[in-house]
């Protein structure tokens, strides 16, 4: 049974009135698990993930529990994501070709959702200030096969100085007090105290102040939290609208079947939500109903708040003055090695307007029209293709996860038994003859990693840090 802080109970008993008992009871209900299917994969049909029904918004969301060792997870067909969190990406809904910023992106659930809408076109910039979390973000971007993302680890102020008025759409899933996660996260309860929401609200204002600098005139910002706290929700939006008059609230589509609620205009008054005043002075600000609240006692999911805002268009605004990335020229030896690799391994490999970039010996295909990234901490720059070794080129794991099997000269579909051996790091003795060289190893039709065929066996190049043991009850010789 979840033990909630008494100050939390007192606050929401006062604010919710008659609905408070149902709200508190929801913290002891079963946790709803969910996931999204990844349309960027060659075969997006699930193989070993349960389908417990559709999430009532969007086309890719399902209820069900994902195993971290499942074929679907390892090959990036599914992303485990709490059902309410899936609503945020649906609200921003970027289009292919746009420039999109996910400003506080780790661990990557919302970034990979945005990538699904963008269909590898445009630029998805995913940022996370904490480097250890940014590494997890980068790994998830890779697993899902996203080719048009730049992953960075910068402060919002550092990014806004480099990328003023650059993005068409920005998502700020803000660091928050985490009240909406109390149901499944004991640590969130332990760190909460009465003044914690206001402390986070102060941080959120600072981040939003930098975010607005990076948005183009005519662009849109989606602000979201996983908290119920009015200080971080309605009060934050009321502050933004009063501070930046060029912004206006947009209507959010709330499907009736989803049971998503409107925001609470009365809660924009801090004196009221603190209990100092018994009558709210913001009840008349009905426009705040255009925000969205997801309550765990009303739907299958945790607590979330979402607002969508537009920045006034300015026909006289100049094009952004952000410097573009300069392409690199490979030396003659690198060009020869790469050409040989592409000829022997790939079928009709096409740059599609992208440009080569080098990080040491690691070769990337940068997203089209990428900005200058000098002096920034970049963890991923589009698609990592591979690494130049002595007199050879070794393909990156990311390349195996990003492209369909038909783009490779050799690919090998593993049986269930071979899959178990492969993810464990064992050599595979294939059931058919192959040519000496690189082989895309596939499971359920999707790339899982690399092997190299030599003398009748496939040497294993599945990354050592990802290897695991498949449970014996999941292994069968006849699949």
Short mmCIF file of C-alpha atoms in Angstrom, two decimals:
data_model
loop_
_atom_site.label_atom_id
_atom_site.label_comp_id
_atom_site.label_asym_id
_atom_site.label_seq_id
_atom_site.Cartn_x
_atom_site.Cartn_y
_atom_site.Cartn_z
CA UNK A 1 0.00 0.00 0.00
CA UNK A 2 1.42 3.39 -1.05
CA UNK A 3 2.15 5.71 1.90
CA UNK A 4 1.66 9.31 0.77
CA UNK A 5 3.11 12.39 2.55
CA UNK A 6 0.57 14.05 4.84
CA UNK A 7 1.17 17.48 3.31
CA UNK A 8 0.38 15.97 -0.10
CA UNK A 9 -2.83 14.43 1.24
CA UNK A 10 -3.91 17.69 2.86
CA UNK A 11 -3.21 19.73 -0.29
CA UNK A 12 -5.19 17.54 -2.69
CA UNK A 13 -7.99 16.91 -0.21
CA UNK A 14 -8.50 20.68 -0.23
CA UNK A 15 -8.15 21.09 -4.02
CA UNK A 16 -10.08 18.04 -5.21
CA UNK A 17 -12.92 18.01 -2.71
CA UNK A 18 -15.35 15.15 -3.32
CA UNK A 19 -13.09 13.45 -5.89
CA UNK A 20 -10.14 13.26 -3.49
CA UNK A 21 -10.94 9.74 -2.10
CA UNK A 22 -10.98 8.23 -5.62
CA UNK A 23 -7.75 10.07 -6.42
CA UNK A 24 -5.95 8.68 -3.37
CA UNK A 25 -7.35 5.19 -3.97
CA UNK A 26 -5.78 5.18 -7.46
CA UNK A 27 -2.30 5.01 -5.88
CA UNK A 28 -3.06 1.46 -4.75
CA UNK A 29 -4.51 0.26 -8.05
CA UNK A 30 -2.45 -1.93 -10.41
CA UNK A 31 0.10 -0.01 -12.49
CA UNK A 32 -0.82 0.20 -16.18
CA UNK A 33 2.09 -0.81 -18.43
CA UNK A 34 2.36 0.30 -22.04
CA UNK A 35 4.53 0.47 -25.11
CA UNK A 36 4.71 1.96 -28.58
CA UNK A 37 5.31 0.14 -31.84
CA UNK A 38 8.11 1.66 -33.94
CA UNK A 39 7.02 2.41 -37.54
CA UNK A 40 10.62 3.10 -38.58
CA UNK A 41 11.39 -0.62 -38.60
CA UNK A 42 11.15 -2.78 -41.73
CA UNK A 43 8.79 -5.13 -39.90
CA UNK A 44 6.86 -3.35 -37.17
CA UNK A 45 4.69 -6.35 -36.27
CA UNK A 46 5.41 -7.56 -32.75
CA UNK A 47 6.92 -11.00 -32.25
CA UNK A 48 7.13 -11.64 -28.51
CA UNK A 49 5.34 -8.73 -26.81
CA UNK A 50 1.83 -9.13 -25.34
CA UNK A 51 -1.00 -7.01 -26.73
CA UNK A 52 -3.38 -6.06 -23.94
CA UNK A 53 -5.34 -3.54 -26.00
CA UNK A 54 -4.87 -0.17 -27.65
CA UNK A 55 -4.00 3.03 -25.84
CA UNK A 56 -6.94 5.37 -26.72
CA UNK A 57 -4.88 8.02 -28.53
CA UNK A 58 -2.38 7.75 -31.36
CA UNK A 59 -1.78 4.86 -33.73
CA UNK A 60 1.22 3.15 -32.12
CA UNK A 61 0.34 2.79 -28.43
CA UNK A 62 -0.63 -0.47 -26.69
CA UNK A 63 -1.06 -1.75 -23.17
CA UNK A 64 1.27 -4.56 -22.18
CA UNK A 65 4.59 -5.33 -20.52
CA UNK A 66 7.82 -5.34 -22.51
CA UNK A 67 10.71 -7.64 -21.65
CA UNK A 68 14.15 -6.04 -22.00
CA UNK A 69 15.41 -9.33 -23.50
CA UNK A 70 12.58 -9.73 -26.01
CA UNK A 71 13.36 -9.78 -29.72
CA UNK A 72 10.98 -6.85 -30.13
CA UNK A 73 12.89 -4.77 -27.58
CA UNK A 74 16.43 -5.63 -28.69
CA UNK A 75 15.65 -4.92 -32.36
CA UNK A 76 13.81 -1.67 -31.56
CA UNK A 77 10.34 -2.73 -32.68
CA UNK A 78 8.83 -1.59 -29.37
CA UNK A 79 9.60 1.09 -26.79
CA UNK A 80 8.29 0.56 -23.27
CA UNK A 81 6.46 3.77 -22.36
CA UNK A 82 3.90 4.56 -19.70
CA UNK A 83 0.48 5.10 -21.38
CA UNK A 84 -0.11 8.69 -20.19
CA UNK A 85 3.39 9.71 -21.32
CA UNK A 86 2.45 8.67 -24.86
CA UNK A 87 -0.08 11.50 -25.05
CA UNK A 88 2.66 14.15 -25.02
CA UNK A 89 4.19 13.19 -28.37
CA UNK A 90 0.72 12.99 -29.90
CA UNK A 91 0.11 16.63 -28.92
CA UNK A 92 3.33 17.94 -30.49
CA UNK A 93 2.90 15.71 -33.58
CA UNK A 94 5.83 17.00 -35.68
CA UNK A 95 5.84 16.68 -39.46
CA UNK A 96 8.57 15.18 -41.66
CA UNK A 97 11.13 17.83 -42.57
CA UNK A 98 10.68 20.03 -39.49
CA UNK A 99 13.35 21.03 -37.01
CA UNK A 100 12.32 19.69 -33.62
CA UNK A 101 13.96 20.05 -30.20
CA UNK A 102 13.34 17.73 -27.25
CA UNK A 103 15.03 19.84 -24.59
CA UNK A 104 15.00 17.43 -21.61
CA UNK A 105 14.88 14.19 -23.53
CA UNK A 106 16.26 11.32 -21.41
CA UNK A 107 15.62 8.45 -21.38
CA UNK A 108 14.19 8.88 -24.88
CA UNK A 109 10.56 7.78 -24.87
CA UNK A 110 9.23 11.06 -26.16
CA UNK A 111 12.14 11.66 -28.59
CA UNK A 112 11.66 8.28 -30.23
CA UNK A 113 7.92 9.00 -30.44
CA UNK A 114 8.63 12.29 -32.23
CA UNK A 115 11.03 10.44 -34.55
CA UNK A 116 8.20 8.11 -35.58
CA UNK A 117 6.19 11.09 -36.83
CA UNK A 118 9.19 12.58 -38.65
CA UNK A 119 9.96 9.45 -40.70
CA UNK A 120 13.73 10.13 -40.81
CA UNK A 121 13.16 13.55 -42.43
CA UNK A 122 14.16 16.88 -40.90
CA UNK A 123 16.18 17.30 -37.71
CA UNK A 124 15.36 15.91 -34.28
CA UNK A 125 17.66 17.44 -31.66
CA UNK A 126 17.49 15.48 -28.40
CA UNK A 127 19.21 17.08 -25.41
CA UNK A 128 19.84 15.95 -21.86
CA UNK A 129 21.86 18.05 -19.44
CA UNK A 130 23.13 15.11 -17.35
CA UNK A 131 25.75 13.16 -19.29
CA UNK A 132 25.02 9.74 -17.79
CA UNK A 133 21.35 10.10 -18.74
CA UNK A 134 22.30 11.47 -22.16
CA UNK A 135 24.19 8.23 -22.82
CA UNK A 136 21.03 6.22 -22.13
CA UNK A 137 19.12 8.59 -24.42
CA UNK A 138 21.65 8.04 -27.19
CA UNK A 139 21.45 4.25 -26.81
CA UNK A 140 17.65 4.34 -27.12
CA UNK A 141 17.81 6.57 -30.19
CA UNK A 142 20.18 4.01 -31.70
CA UNK A 143 18.04 0.99 -30.79
CA UNK A 144 14.99 2.52 -32.43
CA UNK A 145 16.89 3.09 -35.69
CA UNK A 146 16.58 6.89 -35.71
CA UNK A 147 18.84 8.40 -38.39
CA UNK A 148 18.01 12.13 -38.20
CA UNK A 149 18.75 12.87 -34.55
CA UNK A 150 21.52 14.87 -32.90
CA UNK A 151 21.98 13.93 -29.24
CA UNK A 152 23.67 16.50 -27.02
CA UNK A 153 24.40 17.11 -23.35
CA UNK A 154 24.15 20.87 -22.78
CA UNK A 155 22.41 23.33 -20.51
CA UNK A 156 19.38 25.07 -22.04
CA UNK A 157 21.28 28.38 -21.94
CA UNK A 158 24.20 26.89 -23.89
CA UNK A 159 21.83 25.63 -26.57
CA UNK A 160 19.84 28.85 -26.85
CA UNK A 161 23.05 30.83 -27.38
CA UNK A 162 23.97 28.50 -30.24
CA UNK A 163 20.54 27.97 -31.82
CA UNK A 164 18.42 31.15 -31.58
CA UNK A 165 14.98 31.00 -33.29
CA UNK A 166 16.02 27.77 -34.97
CA UNK A 167 13.32 25.18 -34.25
CA UNK A 168 9.83 24.75 -35.67
CA UNK A 169 8.67 22.79 -32.64
CA UNK A 170 10.01 22.32 -29.12
CA UNK A 171 9.06 19.80 -26.47
CA UNK A 172 9.88 20.55 -22.86
CA UNK A 173 8.96 17.57 -20.74
CA UNK A 174 10.13 19.48 -17.73
CA UNK A 175 11.99 18.13 -14.71
CA UNK A 176 9.28 18.17 -12.07
CA UNK A 177 8.26 17.09 -8.58
CA UNK A 178 7.11 13.74 -9.98
CA UNK A 179 3.81 13.49 -8.12
CA UNK A 180 2.33 11.67 -11.08
CA UNK A 181 4.89 8.89 -10.59
CA UNK A 182 4.15 8.27 -6.88
CA UNK A 183 2.09 5.26 -7.93
CA UNK A 184 5.11 3.36 -9.23
CA UNK A 185 8.16 5.18 -7.84
CA UNK A 186 8.82 5.12 -4.11
CA UNK A 187 11.87 7.37 -4.58
CA UNK A 188 9.62 10.14 -5.92
CA UNK A 189 7.60 10.00 -2.71
CA UNK A 190 10.70 10.05 -0.53
CA UNK A 191 12.15 13.20 -2.12
CA UNK A 192 8.86 15.14 -2.06
CA UNK A 193 8.21 17.85 0.53
CA UNK A 194 5.72 20.69 0.79
CA UNK A 195 7.95 23.26 -0.94
CA UNK A 196 9.34 20.88 -3.57
CA UNK A 197 6.82 21.81 -6.32
CA UNK A 198 7.68 25.50 -5.99
CA UNK A 199 11.40 24.75 -6.10
CA UNK A 200 10.88 22.84 -9.35
CA UNK A 201 8.65 25.59 -10.71
CA UNK A 202 11.50 28.07 -10.31
CA UNK A 203 13.75 25.74 -12.33
CA UNK A 204 11.06 25.23 -14.97
CA UNK A 205 10.72 28.98 -15.51
CA UNK A 206 14.45 29.23 -16.12
CA UNK A 207 14.32 26.41 -18.67
CA UNK A 208 11.25 27.79 -20.43
CA UNK A 209 12.92 31.19 -20.69
CA UNK A 210 15.69 29.57 -22.73
CA UNK A 211 13.32 27.39 -24.74
CA UNK A 212 11.34 30.35 -26.08
CA UNK A 213 14.56 31.86 -27.44
CA UNK A 214 15.07 28.83 -29.68
CA UNK A 215 11.60 28.79 -31.22
CA UNK A 216 10.95 30.29 -34.63
CA UNK A 217 8.14 32.84 -35.02
CA UNK A 218 5.07 30.76 -35.89
CA UNK A 219 6.48 27.75 -34.06
CA UNK A 220 4.96 25.66 -31.28
CA UNK A 221 6.04 24.57 -27.81
CA UNK A 222 4.54 21.67 -25.90
CA UNK A 223 5.15 21.86 -22.16
CA UNK A 224 4.49 18.78 -20.08
CA UNK A 225 5.07 17.46 -16.57
CA UNK A 226 4.40 14.24 -14.71
CA UNK A 227 3.03 16.06 -11.67
CA UNK A 228 -0.33 17.21 -10.36
CA UNK A 229 1.17 20.33 -8.77
CA UNK A 230 -0.57 23.56 -9.89
CA UNK A 231 2.67 25.46 -9.25
CA UNK A 232 4.28 23.51 -12.09
CA UNK A 233 1.22 23.25 -14.33
CA UNK A 234 -1.49 25.92 -14.64
CA UNK A 235 0.59 28.50 -12.78
CA UNK A 236 3.51 27.88 -15.11
CA UNK A 237 1.37 28.40 -18.22
CA UNK A 238 -0.26 31.51 -16.76
CA UNK A 239 3.22 32.91 -16.07
CA UNK A 240 4.42 32.14 -19.60
CA UNK A 241 1.40 33.78 -21.22
CA UNK A 242 1.79 36.94 -19.12
CA UNK A 243 5.57 37.14 -19.59
CA UNK A 244 5.60 36.39 -23.31
CA UNK A 245 2.53 38.00 -24.93
CA UNK A 246 3.60 36.66 -28.34
CA UNK A 247 2.49 33.21 -27.14
CA UNK A 248 -1.04 31.85 -27.14
CA UNK A 249 -2.57 28.58 -25.95
CA UNK A 250 -3.69 26.06 -28.55
CA UNK A 251 -6.62 23.68 -28.15
CA UNK A 252 -5.55 20.10 -27.38
CA UNK A 253 -7.69 17.34 -28.85
CA UNK A 254 -8.89 15.12 -26.01
CA UNK A 255 -10.63 11.99 -27.31
CA UNK A 256 -13.74 11.25 -25.25
CA UNK A 257 -12.74 7.61 -24.89
CA UNK A 258 -9.41 8.65 -23.36
CA UNK A 259 -11.06 10.41 -20.40
CA UNK A 260 -8.52 13.22 -20.43
CA UNK A 261 -9.57 16.26 -18.37
CA UNK A 262 -9.26 19.99 -18.97
CA UNK A 263 -6.83 22.09 -16.98
CA UNK A 264 -8.09 23.90 -13.88
CA UNK A 265 -8.29 27.72 -14.32
CA UNK A 266 -8.78 28.26 -10.58
CA UNK A 267 -5.45 26.56 -9.87
CA UNK A 268 -3.47 29.33 -11.58
CA UNK A 269 -3.88 31.33 -8.37
CA UNK A 270 -1.06 30.35 -6.02
CA UNK A 271 -2.65 31.92 -2.97
CA UNK A 272 -5.69 29.72 -3.59
CA UNK A 273 -3.78 26.49 -4.16
CA UNK A 274 -1.62 27.19 -1.09
CA UNK A 275 -4.79 27.53 0.98
CA UNK A 276 -4.15 31.19 1.88
CA UNK A 277 -7.25 32.36 -0.04
CA UNK A 278 -10.51 30.42 -0.13
CA UNK A 279 -11.62 31.99 -3.42
CA UNK A 280 -9.54 31.79 -6.59
CA UNK A 281 -8.79 35.00 -8.48
CA UNK A 282 -8.13 33.11 -11.75
CA UNK A 283 -11.38 31.19 -12.11
CA UNK A 284 -12.29 33.41 -15.08
CA UNK A 285 -9.16 32.43 -17.05
CA UNK A 286 -11.12 29.79 -18.94
CA UNK A 287 -8.47 29.57 -21.65
CA UNK A 288 -6.48 27.37 -19.24
CA UNK A 289 -9.06 24.65 -19.87
CA UNK A 290 -7.29 24.20 -23.21
CA UNK A 291 -4.48 22.47 -21.32
CA UNK A 292 -4.81 18.78 -20.50
CA UNK A 293 -4.70 16.85 -17.24
CA UNK A 294 -4.39 13.08 -17.11
CA UNK A 295 -5.63 11.78 -13.77
CA UNK A 296 -4.88 8.17 -12.71
CA UNK A 297 -8.36 7.80 -11.19
CA UNK A 298 -9.93 8.63 -14.57
CA UNK A 299 -7.83 6.60 -17.01
CA UNK A 300 -5.31 3.76 -17.36
CA UNK A 301 -2.09 5.63 -16.77
CA UNK A 302 -0.19 7.87 -14.41
CA UNK A 303 -0.51 11.61 -13.79
CA UNK A 304 0.46 14.07 -16.53
CA UNK A 305 -0.12 17.68 -17.53
CA UNK A 306 0.23 18.94 -21.11
CA UNK A 307 -0.04 22.41 -22.69
CA UNK A 308 0.47 23.43 -26.31
CA UNK A 309 1.46 27.01 -27.16
CA UNK A 310 2.09 28.86 -30.42
CA UNK A 311 4.43 31.75 -31.00
CA UNK A 312 3.04 34.58 -33.11
CA UNK A 313 4.22 34.46 -36.72
CA UNK A 314 6.32 37.34 -38.01
CA UNK A 315 6.37 37.71 -41.82
CA UNK A 316 9.28 40.14 -41.55
CA UNK A 317 11.42 37.82 -39.43
CA UNK A 318 14.74 37.00 -41.00
CA UNK A 319 15.93 33.50 -41.67
CA UNK A 320 17.87 32.05 -38.77
CA UNK A 321 21.49 33.13 -38.67
CA UNK A 322 22.76 29.82 -37.28
CA UNK A 323 25.95 28.64 -38.94
CA UNK A 324 25.76 25.40 -40.88
CA UNK A 325 27.95 22.39 -40.29
CA UNK A 326 30.96 22.09 -42.56
CA UNK A 327 31.40 18.75 -44.28
CA UNK A 328 34.59 16.76 -43.92
CA UNK A 329 36.68 15.36 -46.74
CA UNK A 330 37.87 11.81 -46.29
CA UNK A 331 41.48 11.17 -47.18
CA UNK A 332 42.32 8.88 -50.07
CA UNK A 333 42.88 5.82 -47.87
CA UNK A 334 39.62 6.33 -45.96
CA UNK A 335 37.70 6.86 -49.21
CA UNK A 336 39.11 3.65 -50.68
CA UNK A 337 38.31 1.61 -47.55
CA UNK A 338 34.78 3.04 -47.33
CA UNK A 339 34.08 2.50 -51.02
CA UNK A 340 35.15 -1.14 -50.73
CA UNK A 341 32.94 -1.65 -47.66
CA UNK A 342 29.88 -0.07 -49.29
CA UNK A 343 30.36 -2.12 -52.46
CA UNK A 344 30.79 -5.41 -50.62
CA UNK A 345 28.18 -4.90 -47.89
CA UNK A 346 25.47 -2.47 -49.04
CA UNK A 347 23.04 -2.35 -51.95
CA UNK A 348 22.65 1.05 -53.65
CA UNK A 349 23.73 3.00 -50.57
CA UNK A 350 22.47 6.57 -50.92
CA UNK A 351 23.62 9.60 -48.94
CA UNK A 352 20.21 11.24 -49.59
CA UNK A 353 21.73 14.71 -49.29
CA UNK A 354 23.48 13.98 -46.00
CA UNK A 355 27.15 14.62 -45.39
CA UNK A 356 29.95 12.62 -43.84
CA UNK A 357 31.31 13.65 -40.45
CA UNK A 358 34.17 12.15 -38.45
CA UNK A 359 34.59 11.87 -34.70
CA UNK A 360 38.10 10.53 -34.52
CA UNK A 361 37.91 7.33 -36.58
CA UNK A 362 34.11 7.00 -36.24
CA UNK A 363 32.14 7.91 -39.35
CA UNK A 364 28.65 9.46 -39.18
CA UNK A 365 26.05 10.58 -41.69
CA UNK A 366 24.85 13.92 -40.33
CA UNK A 367 21.20 14.97 -40.78
CA UNK A 368 20.54 17.21 -43.77
CA UNK A 369 21.31 20.91 -43.18
CA UNK A 370 22.72 20.29 -39.69
CA UNK A 371 23.88 23.35 -37.75
CA UNK A 372 27.43 23.94 -36.59
CA UNK A 373 28.11 21.75 -33.53
CA UNK A 374 31.56 23.02 -32.62
CA UNK A 375 32.15 23.42 -28.87
CA UNK A 376 29.09 21.32 -28.03
CA UNK A 377 29.02 17.95 -26.25
CA UNK A 378 27.57 15.72 -28.98
CA UNK A 379 26.91 12.04 -28.30
CA UNK A 380 25.27 11.14 -31.62
CA UNK A 381 25.23 12.89 -34.98
CA UNK A 382 22.63 11.30 -37.20
CA UNK A 383 23.55 7.77 -38.27
CA UNK A 384 26.77 6.17 -37.07
CA UNK A 385 28.00 4.15 -40.05
CA UNK A 386 31.14 2.59 -38.63
CA UNK A 387 34.78 2.94 -37.65
CA UNK A 388 37.95 3.10 -39.71
CA UNK A 389 40.33 0.40 -38.50
CA UNK A 390 43.76 -0.44 -39.95
CA UNK A 391 43.11 -1.18 -43.64
CA UNK A 392 39.44 -2.00 -43.05
CA UNK A 393 36.07 -0.58 -42.07
CA UNK A 394 33.97 -2.04 -39.24
CA UNK A 395 30.23 -1.26 -39.43
CA UNK A 396 28.50 0.27 -36.40
CA UNK A 397 25.74 -1.47 -34.47
CA UNK A 398 23.58 1.56 -35.27
CA UNK A 399 23.77 0.80 -39.00
CA UNK A 400 22.39 -2.70 -38.43
CA UNK A 401 19.43 -1.28 -36.50
CA UNK A 402 18.65 1.61 -38.87
CA UNK A 403 18.27 0.08 -42.33
CA UNK A 404 16.08 -2.73 -43.71
CA UNK A 405 17.60 -6.11 -44.59
CA UNK A 406 17.01 -5.48 -48.30
CA UNK A 407 19.68 -2.75 -48.20
CA UNK A 408 22.42 -5.26 -47.38
CA UNK A 409 24.22 -7.71 -49.66
CA UNK A 410 24.02 -10.46 -47.05
CA UNK A 411 21.51 -10.97 -44.27
CA UNK A 412 20.72 -14.00 -42.19
CA UNK A 413 17.43 -14.65 -40.40
CA UNK A 414 18.10 -16.42 -37.12
CA UNK A 415 16.08 -19.24 -35.62
CA UNK A 416 15.08 -18.93 -31.97
CA UNK A 417 18.01 -21.15 -30.99
CA UNK A 418 20.44 -19.10 -33.07
CA UNK A 419 19.03 -15.89 -31.54
CA UNK A 420 19.82 -17.21 -28.06
CA UNK A 421 23.37 -17.99 -29.14
CA UNK A 422 23.80 -14.67 -30.89
CA UNK A 423 22.73 -12.41 -28.01
CA UNK A 424 24.95 -14.48 -25.72
CA UNK A 425 27.94 -13.72 -27.95
CA UNK A 426 28.44 -17.20 -29.41
CA UNK A 427 29.61 -18.12 -32.90
CA UNK A 428 26.80 -19.07 -35.30
CA UNK A 429 27.09 -21.98 -37.73
CA UNK A 430 24.58 -20.97 -40.41
CA UNK A 431 22.22 -23.34 -42.17
CA UNK A 432 23.13 -21.91 -45.59
CA UNK A 433 26.28 -21.00 -47.48
CA UNK A 434 27.33 -17.36 -47.34
CA UNK A 435 30.09 -15.28 -48.86
CA UNK A 436 33.06 -14.21 -46.78
CA UNK A 437 32.32 -10.80 -45.27
CA UNK A 438 29.82 -8.85 -43.21
CA UNK A 439 26.35 -10.28 -42.60
CA UNK A 440 23.33 -8.45 -41.15
CA UNK A 441 21.88 -10.73 -38.49
CA UNK A 442 18.10 -10.44 -38.38
CA UNK A 443 15.29 -11.56 -36.08
CA UNK A 444 11.63 -11.24 -37.06
CA UNK A 445 12.86 -9.55 -40.24
CA UNK A 446 14.68 -6.71 -38.47
CA UNK A 447 18.37 -6.08 -38.00
CA UNK A 448 19.74 -7.17 -34.62
CA UNK A 449 23.45 -6.63 -35.18
CA UNK A 450 26.44 -7.75 -37.21
CA UNK A 451 28.23 -10.98 -37.89
CA UNK A 452 31.18 -11.76 -40.14
CA UNK A 453 31.15 -14.96 -42.17
CA UNK A 454 34.49 -16.77 -42.31
CA UNK A 455 35.22 -20.48 -42.97
CA UNK A 456 31.67 -21.77 -42.53
CA UNK A 457 30.79 -19.82 -39.39
CA UNK A 458 29.54 -16.37 -38.44
CA UNK A 459 31.75 -14.55 -35.97
CA UNK A 460 29.70 -12.61 -33.46
CA UNK A 461 29.82 -8.79 -33.38
CA UNK A 462 26.82 -8.24 -31.11
CA UNK A 463 28.07 -5.54 -28.66
CA UNK A 464 29.54 -7.06 -25.51
CA UNK A 465 27.74 -4.58 -23.28
CA UNK A 466 24.35 -5.73 -24.62
CA UNK A 467 24.82 -9.49 -24.36
CA UNK A 468 22.60 -11.62 -22.14
CA UNK A 469 21.42 -15.18 -21.52
CA UNK A 470 18.05 -16.21 -22.94
CA UNK A 471 16.00 -18.27 -20.49
CA UNK A 472 15.89 -21.92 -21.52
CA UNK A 473 12.08 -22.05 -21.59
CA UNK A 474 12.23 -19.43 -24.36
CA UNK A 475 14.53 -21.51 -26.57
CA UNK A 476 13.30 -24.06 -29.10
CA UNK A 477 15.20 -25.92 -31.81
CA UNK A 478 12.34 -25.84 -34.31
CA UNK A 479 11.80 -22.10 -34.65
#
